[in-house]
mmCIF file of C-alpha atoms in Angstrom:
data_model
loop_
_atom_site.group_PDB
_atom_site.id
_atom_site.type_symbol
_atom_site.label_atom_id
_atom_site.label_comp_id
_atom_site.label_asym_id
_atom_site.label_seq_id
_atom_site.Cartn_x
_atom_site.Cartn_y
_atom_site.Cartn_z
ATOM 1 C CA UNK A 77 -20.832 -3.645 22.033
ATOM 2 C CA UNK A 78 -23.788 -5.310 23.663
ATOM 3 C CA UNK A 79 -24.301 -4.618 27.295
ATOM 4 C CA UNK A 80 -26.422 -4.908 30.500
ATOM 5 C CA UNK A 81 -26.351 -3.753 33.787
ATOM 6 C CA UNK A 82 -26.710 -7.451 34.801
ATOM 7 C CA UNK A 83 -25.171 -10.427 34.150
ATOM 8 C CA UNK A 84 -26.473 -13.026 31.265
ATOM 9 C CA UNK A 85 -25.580 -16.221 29.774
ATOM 10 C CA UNK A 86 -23.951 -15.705 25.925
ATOM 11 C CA UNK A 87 -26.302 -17.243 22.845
ATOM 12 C CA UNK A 88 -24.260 -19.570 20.931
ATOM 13 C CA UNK A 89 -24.183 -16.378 18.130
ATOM 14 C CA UNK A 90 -22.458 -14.146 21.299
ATOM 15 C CA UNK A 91 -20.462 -17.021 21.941
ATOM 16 C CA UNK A 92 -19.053 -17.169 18.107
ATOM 17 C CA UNK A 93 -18.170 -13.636 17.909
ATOM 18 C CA UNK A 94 -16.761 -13.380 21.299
ATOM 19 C CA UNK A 95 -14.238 -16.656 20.315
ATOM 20 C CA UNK A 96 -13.446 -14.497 17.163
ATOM 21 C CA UNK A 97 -12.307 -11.385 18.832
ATOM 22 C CA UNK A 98 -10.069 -12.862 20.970
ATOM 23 C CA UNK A 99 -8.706 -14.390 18.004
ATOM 24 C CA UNK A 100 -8.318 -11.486 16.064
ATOM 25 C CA UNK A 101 -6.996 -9.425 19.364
ATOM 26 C CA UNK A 102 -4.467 -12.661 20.225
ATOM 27 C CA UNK A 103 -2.966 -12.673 16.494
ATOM 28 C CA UNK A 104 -2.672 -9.300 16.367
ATOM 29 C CA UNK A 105 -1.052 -9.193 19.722
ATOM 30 C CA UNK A 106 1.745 -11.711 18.687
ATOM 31 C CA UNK A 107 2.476 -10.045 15.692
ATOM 32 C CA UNK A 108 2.890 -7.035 17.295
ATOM 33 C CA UNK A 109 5.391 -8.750 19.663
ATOM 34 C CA UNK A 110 7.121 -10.921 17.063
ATOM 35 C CA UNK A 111 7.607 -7.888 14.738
ATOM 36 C CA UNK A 112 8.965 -5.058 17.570
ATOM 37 C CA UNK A 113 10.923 -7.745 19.158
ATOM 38 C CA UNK A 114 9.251 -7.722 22.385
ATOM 39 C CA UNK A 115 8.293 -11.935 22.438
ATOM 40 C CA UNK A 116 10.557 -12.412 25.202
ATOM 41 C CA UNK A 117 10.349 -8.611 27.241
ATOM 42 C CA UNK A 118 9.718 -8.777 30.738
ATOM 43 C CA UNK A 119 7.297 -7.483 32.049
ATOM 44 C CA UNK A 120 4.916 -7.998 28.739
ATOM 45 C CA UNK A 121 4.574 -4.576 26.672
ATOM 46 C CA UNK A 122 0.865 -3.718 26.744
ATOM 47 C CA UNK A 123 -1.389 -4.164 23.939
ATOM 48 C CA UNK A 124 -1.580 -0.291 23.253
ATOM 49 C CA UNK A 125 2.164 -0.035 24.013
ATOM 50 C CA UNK A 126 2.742 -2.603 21.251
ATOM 51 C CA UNK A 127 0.808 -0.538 18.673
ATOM 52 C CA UNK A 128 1.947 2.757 19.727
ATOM 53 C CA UNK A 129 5.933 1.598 18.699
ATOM 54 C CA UNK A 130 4.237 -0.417 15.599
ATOM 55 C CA UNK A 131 2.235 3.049 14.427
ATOM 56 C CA UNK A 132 6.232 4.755 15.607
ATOM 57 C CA UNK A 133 8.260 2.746 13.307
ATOM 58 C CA UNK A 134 5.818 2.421 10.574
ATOM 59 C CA UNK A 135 4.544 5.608 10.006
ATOM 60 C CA UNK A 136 4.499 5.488 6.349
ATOM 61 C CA UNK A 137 2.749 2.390 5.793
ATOM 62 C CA UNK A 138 0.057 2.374 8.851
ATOM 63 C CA UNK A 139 -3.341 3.401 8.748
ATOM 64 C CA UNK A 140 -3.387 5.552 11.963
ATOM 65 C CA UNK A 141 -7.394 4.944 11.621
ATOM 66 C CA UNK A 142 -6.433 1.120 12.442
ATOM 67 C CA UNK A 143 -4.249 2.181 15.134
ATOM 68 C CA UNK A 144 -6.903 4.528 17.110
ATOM 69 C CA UNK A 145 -9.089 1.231 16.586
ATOM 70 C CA UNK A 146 -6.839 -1.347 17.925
ATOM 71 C CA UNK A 147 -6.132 1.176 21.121
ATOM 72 C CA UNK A 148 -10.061 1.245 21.373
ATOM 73 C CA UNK A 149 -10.448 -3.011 21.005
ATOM 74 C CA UNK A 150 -8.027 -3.208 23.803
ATOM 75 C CA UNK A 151 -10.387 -1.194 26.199
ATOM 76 C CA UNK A 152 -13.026 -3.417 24.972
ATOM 77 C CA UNK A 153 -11.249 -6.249 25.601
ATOM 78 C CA UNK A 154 -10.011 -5.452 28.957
ATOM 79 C CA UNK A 155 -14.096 -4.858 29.774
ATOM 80 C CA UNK A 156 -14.786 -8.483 28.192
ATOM 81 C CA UNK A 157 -11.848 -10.502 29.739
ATOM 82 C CA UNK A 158 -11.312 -8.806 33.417
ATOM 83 C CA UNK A 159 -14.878 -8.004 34.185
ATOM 84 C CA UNK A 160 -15.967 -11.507 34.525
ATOM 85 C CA UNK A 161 -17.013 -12.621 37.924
ATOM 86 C CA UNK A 162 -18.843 -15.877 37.417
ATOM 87 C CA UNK A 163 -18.308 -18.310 34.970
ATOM 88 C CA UNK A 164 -19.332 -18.147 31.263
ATOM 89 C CA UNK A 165 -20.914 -14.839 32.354
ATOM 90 C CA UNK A 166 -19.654 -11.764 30.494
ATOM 91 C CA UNK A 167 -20.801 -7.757 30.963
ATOM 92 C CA UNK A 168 -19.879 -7.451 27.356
ATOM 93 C CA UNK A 169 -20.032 -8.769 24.090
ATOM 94 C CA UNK A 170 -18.073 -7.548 20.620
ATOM 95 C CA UNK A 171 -21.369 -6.884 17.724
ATOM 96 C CA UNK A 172 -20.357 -8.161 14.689
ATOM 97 C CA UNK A 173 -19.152 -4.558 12.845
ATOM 98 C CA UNK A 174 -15.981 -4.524 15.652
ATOM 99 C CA UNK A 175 -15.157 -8.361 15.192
ATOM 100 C CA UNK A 176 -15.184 -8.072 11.467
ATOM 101 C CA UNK A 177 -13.219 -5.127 11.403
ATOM 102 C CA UNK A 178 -10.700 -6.113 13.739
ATOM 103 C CA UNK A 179 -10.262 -9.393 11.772
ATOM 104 C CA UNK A 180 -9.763 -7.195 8.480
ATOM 105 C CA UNK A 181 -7.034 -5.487 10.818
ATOM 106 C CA UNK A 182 -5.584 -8.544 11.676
ATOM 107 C CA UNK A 183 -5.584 -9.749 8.348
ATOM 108 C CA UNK A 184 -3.731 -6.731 7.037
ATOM 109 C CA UNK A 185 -1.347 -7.249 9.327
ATOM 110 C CA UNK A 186 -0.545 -10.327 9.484
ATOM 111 C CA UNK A 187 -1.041 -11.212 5.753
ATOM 112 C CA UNK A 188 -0.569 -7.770 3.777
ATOM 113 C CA UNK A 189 -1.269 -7.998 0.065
ATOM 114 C CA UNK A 190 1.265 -7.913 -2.091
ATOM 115 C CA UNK A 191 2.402 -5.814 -4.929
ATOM 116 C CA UNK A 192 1.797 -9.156 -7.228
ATOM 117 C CA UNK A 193 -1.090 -9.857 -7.801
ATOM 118 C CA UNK A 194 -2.612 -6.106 -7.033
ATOM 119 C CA UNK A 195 -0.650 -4.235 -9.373
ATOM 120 C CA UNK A 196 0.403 -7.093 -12.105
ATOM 121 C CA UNK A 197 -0.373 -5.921 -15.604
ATOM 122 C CA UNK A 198 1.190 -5.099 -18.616
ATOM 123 C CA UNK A 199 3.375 -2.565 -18.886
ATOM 124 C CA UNK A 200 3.052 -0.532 -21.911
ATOM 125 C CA UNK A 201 6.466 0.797 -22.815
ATOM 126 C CA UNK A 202 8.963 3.145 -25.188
ATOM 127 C CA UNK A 203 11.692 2.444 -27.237
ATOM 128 C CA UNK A 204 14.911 5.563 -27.306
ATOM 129 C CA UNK A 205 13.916 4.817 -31.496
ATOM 130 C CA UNK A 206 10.197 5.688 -31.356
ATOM 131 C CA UNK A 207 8.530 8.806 -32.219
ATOM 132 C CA UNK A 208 7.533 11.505 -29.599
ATOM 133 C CA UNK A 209 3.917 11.771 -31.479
ATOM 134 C CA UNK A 210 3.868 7.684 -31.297
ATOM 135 C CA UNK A 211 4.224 8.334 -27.779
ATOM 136 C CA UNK A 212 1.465 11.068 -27.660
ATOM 137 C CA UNK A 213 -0.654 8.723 -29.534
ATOM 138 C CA UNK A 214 -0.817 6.336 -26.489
ATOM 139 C CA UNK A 215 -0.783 9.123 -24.160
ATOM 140 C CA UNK A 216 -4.301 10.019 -25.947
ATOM 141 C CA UNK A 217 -5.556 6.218 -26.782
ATOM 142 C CA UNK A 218 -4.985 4.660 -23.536
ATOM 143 C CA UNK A 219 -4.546 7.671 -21.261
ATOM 144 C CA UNK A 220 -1.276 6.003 -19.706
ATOM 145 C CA UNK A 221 0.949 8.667 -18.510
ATOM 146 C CA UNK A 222 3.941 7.033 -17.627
ATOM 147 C CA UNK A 223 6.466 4.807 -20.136
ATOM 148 C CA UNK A 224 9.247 2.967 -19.104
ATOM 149 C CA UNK A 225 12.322 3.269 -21.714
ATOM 150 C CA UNK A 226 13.840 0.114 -22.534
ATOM 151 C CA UNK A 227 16.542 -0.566 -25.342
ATOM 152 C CA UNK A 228 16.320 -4.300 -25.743
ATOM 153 C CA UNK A 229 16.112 -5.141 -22.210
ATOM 154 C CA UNK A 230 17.866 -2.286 -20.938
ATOM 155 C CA UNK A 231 16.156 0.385 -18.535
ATOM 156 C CA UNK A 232 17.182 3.838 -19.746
ATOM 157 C CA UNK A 233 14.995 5.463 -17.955
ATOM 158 C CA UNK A 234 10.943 6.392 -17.583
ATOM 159 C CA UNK A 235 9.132 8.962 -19.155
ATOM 160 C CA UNK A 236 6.465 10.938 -18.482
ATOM 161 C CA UNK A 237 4.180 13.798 -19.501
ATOM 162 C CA UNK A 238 5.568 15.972 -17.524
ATOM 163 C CA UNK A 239 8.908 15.370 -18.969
ATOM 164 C CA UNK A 240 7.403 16.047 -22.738
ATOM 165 C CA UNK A 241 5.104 18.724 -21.536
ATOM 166 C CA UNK A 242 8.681 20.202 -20.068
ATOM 167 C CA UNK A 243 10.680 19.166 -23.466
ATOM 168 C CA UNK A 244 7.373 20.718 -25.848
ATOM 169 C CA UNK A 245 7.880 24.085 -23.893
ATOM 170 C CA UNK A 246 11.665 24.345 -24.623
ATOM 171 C CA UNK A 247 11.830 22.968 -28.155
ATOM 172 C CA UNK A 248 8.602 23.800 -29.734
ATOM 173 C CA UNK A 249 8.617 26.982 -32.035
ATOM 174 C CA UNK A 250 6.054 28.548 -34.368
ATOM 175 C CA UNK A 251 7.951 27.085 -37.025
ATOM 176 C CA UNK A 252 7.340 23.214 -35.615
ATOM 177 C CA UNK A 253 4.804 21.895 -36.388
ATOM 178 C CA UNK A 254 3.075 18.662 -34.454
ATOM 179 C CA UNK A 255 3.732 16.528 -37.833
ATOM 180 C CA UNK A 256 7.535 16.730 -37.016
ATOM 181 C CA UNK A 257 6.861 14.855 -34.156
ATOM 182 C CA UNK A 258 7.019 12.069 -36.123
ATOM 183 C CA UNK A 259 10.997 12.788 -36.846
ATOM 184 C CA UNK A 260 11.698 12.837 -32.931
ATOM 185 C CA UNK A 261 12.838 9.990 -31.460
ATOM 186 C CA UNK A 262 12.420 9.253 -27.731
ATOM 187 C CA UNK A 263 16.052 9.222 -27.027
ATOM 188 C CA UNK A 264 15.653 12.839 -27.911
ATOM 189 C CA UNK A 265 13.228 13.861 -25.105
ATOM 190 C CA UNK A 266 14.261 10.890 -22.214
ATOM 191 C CA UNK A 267 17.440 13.333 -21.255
ATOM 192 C CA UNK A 268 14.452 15.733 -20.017
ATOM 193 C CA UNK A 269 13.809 13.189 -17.122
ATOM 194 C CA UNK A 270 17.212 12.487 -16.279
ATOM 195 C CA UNK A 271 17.208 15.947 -13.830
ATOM 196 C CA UNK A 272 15.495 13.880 -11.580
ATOM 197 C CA UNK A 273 15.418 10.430 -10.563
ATOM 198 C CA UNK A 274 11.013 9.501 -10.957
ATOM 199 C CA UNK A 275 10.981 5.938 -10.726
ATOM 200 C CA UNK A 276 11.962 2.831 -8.216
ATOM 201 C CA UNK A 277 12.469 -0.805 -8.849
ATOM 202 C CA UNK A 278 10.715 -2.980 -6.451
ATOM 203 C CA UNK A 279 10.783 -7.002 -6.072
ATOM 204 C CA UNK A 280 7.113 -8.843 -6.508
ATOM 205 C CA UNK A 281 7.050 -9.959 -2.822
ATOM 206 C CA UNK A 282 6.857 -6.243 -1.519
ATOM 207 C CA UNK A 283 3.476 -5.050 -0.005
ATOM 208 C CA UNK A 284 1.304 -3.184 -1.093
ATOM 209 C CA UNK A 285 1.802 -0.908 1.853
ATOM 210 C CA UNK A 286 5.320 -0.567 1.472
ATOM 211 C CA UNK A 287 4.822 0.329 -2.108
ATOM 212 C CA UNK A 288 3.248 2.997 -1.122
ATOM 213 C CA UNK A 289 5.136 4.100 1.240
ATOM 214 C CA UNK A 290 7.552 4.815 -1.367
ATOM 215 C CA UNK A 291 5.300 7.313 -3.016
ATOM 216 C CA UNK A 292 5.023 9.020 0.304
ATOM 217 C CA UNK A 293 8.962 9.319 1.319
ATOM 218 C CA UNK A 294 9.576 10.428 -2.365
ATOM 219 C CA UNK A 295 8.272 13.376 -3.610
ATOM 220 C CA UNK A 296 9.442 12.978 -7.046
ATOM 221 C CA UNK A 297 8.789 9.698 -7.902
ATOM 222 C CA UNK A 298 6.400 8.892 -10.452
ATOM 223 C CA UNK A 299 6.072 5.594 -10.819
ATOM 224 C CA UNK A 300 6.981 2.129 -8.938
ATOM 225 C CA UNK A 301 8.157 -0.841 -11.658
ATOM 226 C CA UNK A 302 7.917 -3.921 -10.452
ATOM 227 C CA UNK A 303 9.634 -7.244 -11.638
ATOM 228 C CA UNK A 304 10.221 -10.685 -10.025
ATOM 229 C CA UNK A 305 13.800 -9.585 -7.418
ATOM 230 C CA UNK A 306 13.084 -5.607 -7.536
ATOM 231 C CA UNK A 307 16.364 -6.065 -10.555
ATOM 232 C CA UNK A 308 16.280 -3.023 -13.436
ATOM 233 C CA UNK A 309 17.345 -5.703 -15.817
ATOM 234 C CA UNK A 310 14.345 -7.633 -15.677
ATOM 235 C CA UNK A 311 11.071 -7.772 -17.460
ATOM 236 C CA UNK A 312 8.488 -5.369 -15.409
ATOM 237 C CA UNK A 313 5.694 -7.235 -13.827
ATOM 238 C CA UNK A 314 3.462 -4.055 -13.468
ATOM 239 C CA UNK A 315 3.273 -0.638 -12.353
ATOM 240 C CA UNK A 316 2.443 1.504 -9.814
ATOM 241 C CA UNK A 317 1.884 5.435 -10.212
ATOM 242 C CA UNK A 318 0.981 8.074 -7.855
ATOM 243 C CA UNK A 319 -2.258 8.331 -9.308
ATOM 244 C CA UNK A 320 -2.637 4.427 -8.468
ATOM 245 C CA UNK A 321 -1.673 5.385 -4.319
ATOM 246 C CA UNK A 322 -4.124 8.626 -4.697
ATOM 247 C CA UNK A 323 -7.166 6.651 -6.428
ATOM 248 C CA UNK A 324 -6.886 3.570 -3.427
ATOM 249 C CA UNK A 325 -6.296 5.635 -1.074
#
C-alpha cells in the first residue's frame, strides 16, 4: 500500500488499480453473500464476518492463506473508502501485488476450475483377465500406480500397489517364482482391495477444490475417477490420486 501523511491527487495508474480492487473486494463480497445466504440479512454481515462463516463451512476446500488475506484487504479497504475527506483524494492506494492477488482470490472464488479440463486424461486401466506381471509391467513403464478394473464397461473395482504389494506378501512363496505371474489373472488379486473402499466417482463439473476435498475427508481413498455425471457405469474422463492433491498442493 502506498501512503502519505498528506493528501494527493491519484495518477491515472493509482486510479486503475484502485477501480480494480474495489472490483475484486465488491465480487468477492457478493459471492460471499449469495453463497452463505446473507443477500437479504439485515443489518449487512461484515466483510470479515462473511469470510469467517465461508472459511466455517468450507473448511476442506479453503485456503485459510486466502482467508487471513481477504480479512487483511478489508482493513485496507476500510482505510481507502472511509478515510476520504475531500474529493478524489485518497490516504491510500492498493500496489499492484495486493490487487492482483485479490483478483486471483476472486477469481477462485467466483470461477473455481474444474475437475475437466485439469485432470482430463486417459485413464490407463485393467481387465479381471489380465496378468498380475502385465500389470507390474505398467506399474514399471509408466510409473502409474493406480488401475481402475473394468469388465466390459463394468467397474469392479480399482487397484493399486498397495493392494499387490499386500496380495505378493500373502501368496508369494520360495517356490513362486515372478514368471508365474504371468498365470495370475487380476480377478485373482482385485478381492485384496475390496477390504476397503479406495476410490470415488465424481461428475466433470466438480471443482477442483472439492475434489480435493475428498482426499482430505477420506483417509483411504486412493484415487478420484471422473466421468461426464460422477455415474460408475460410464467411461472415466481422468483421474485424480493423492499423489496428484500432494504434488499441487
Amino acid at each position: 500500500m502506498q501512503a502519505r501523511t498528506e493528501m494527493w491527487k491519484m495518477s491515472d495508474e493509482q486510479h486503475d488499480l484502485f477501480q480494480r480492487f474495489v472490483a475484486a473486494y465488491n465480487s468477492i463480497d457478493h459471492f460471499l453473500r449469495k453463497h452463505l445466504g446473507k443477500e437479504d440479512k439485515v443489518p449487512f454481515p461484515s466483510f470479515a464476518s462473511l469470510v469467517r462463516d465461508y472459511e466455517r463451512t468450507h473448511r476442506l476446500v479453503t485456503d485459510c492463506a486466502d482467508c487471513d488475506y481477504l480479512r487483511m484487504t478489508a482493513k485496507l479497504r476500510n482505510v481507502i473508502l472511509h478515510e476520504i475527506t475531500k474529493p478524489y483524494q485518497h490516504v491510500a492506494v492498493p500496489t499492484l501485488p495486493v490487487v492482483e492477488r485479490l483478483e486471483r482470490i476472486c477469481q477462485r472464488l467466483t470461477n473455481p476450475p474444474l475437475v475437466v479440463p485439469q485432470f482430463k486424461r486417459r485413464v490407463e486401466t485393467a481387465t479381471p483377465d489380465d496378468s498380475l506381471a502385465a500389470v507390474l509391467r505398467k506399474i514399471r513403464e509408466k510409473d502409474y500406480s493406480q488401475f481402475p478394473v473394468y469388465d466390459g464397461e463394468k467397474f469392479r473395482g480399482l487397484l493399486t500397489e498397495n493392494g499387490i504389494t499386500r496380495w505378493l506378501a500373502h501368496h508369494l512363496s520360495k517356490e513362486m517364482s515372478l514368471v508365474e505371474l504371468d498365470e495370475v489373472p487380476v480377478s485373482q488379486v482385485l478381492p485384496e482391495e475390496e477390504k476397503r473402499q479406495n476410490w470415488l466417482f465424481v461428475a466433470c463439473d466438480k471443482t477442483v477444490g472439492e475434489a480435493k476435498a475428498l482426499f482430505a475427508a477420506k483417509e483411504l481413498l486412493e484415487a478420484v475417477l471422473i466421468t461426464q455425471s460422477g455415474n460408475r457405469t460410464e467411461k472415466p474422463l481422468g483421474i485424480i490420486t493423492r499423489w496428484d492433491v500432494l504434488r499441487e498442493g
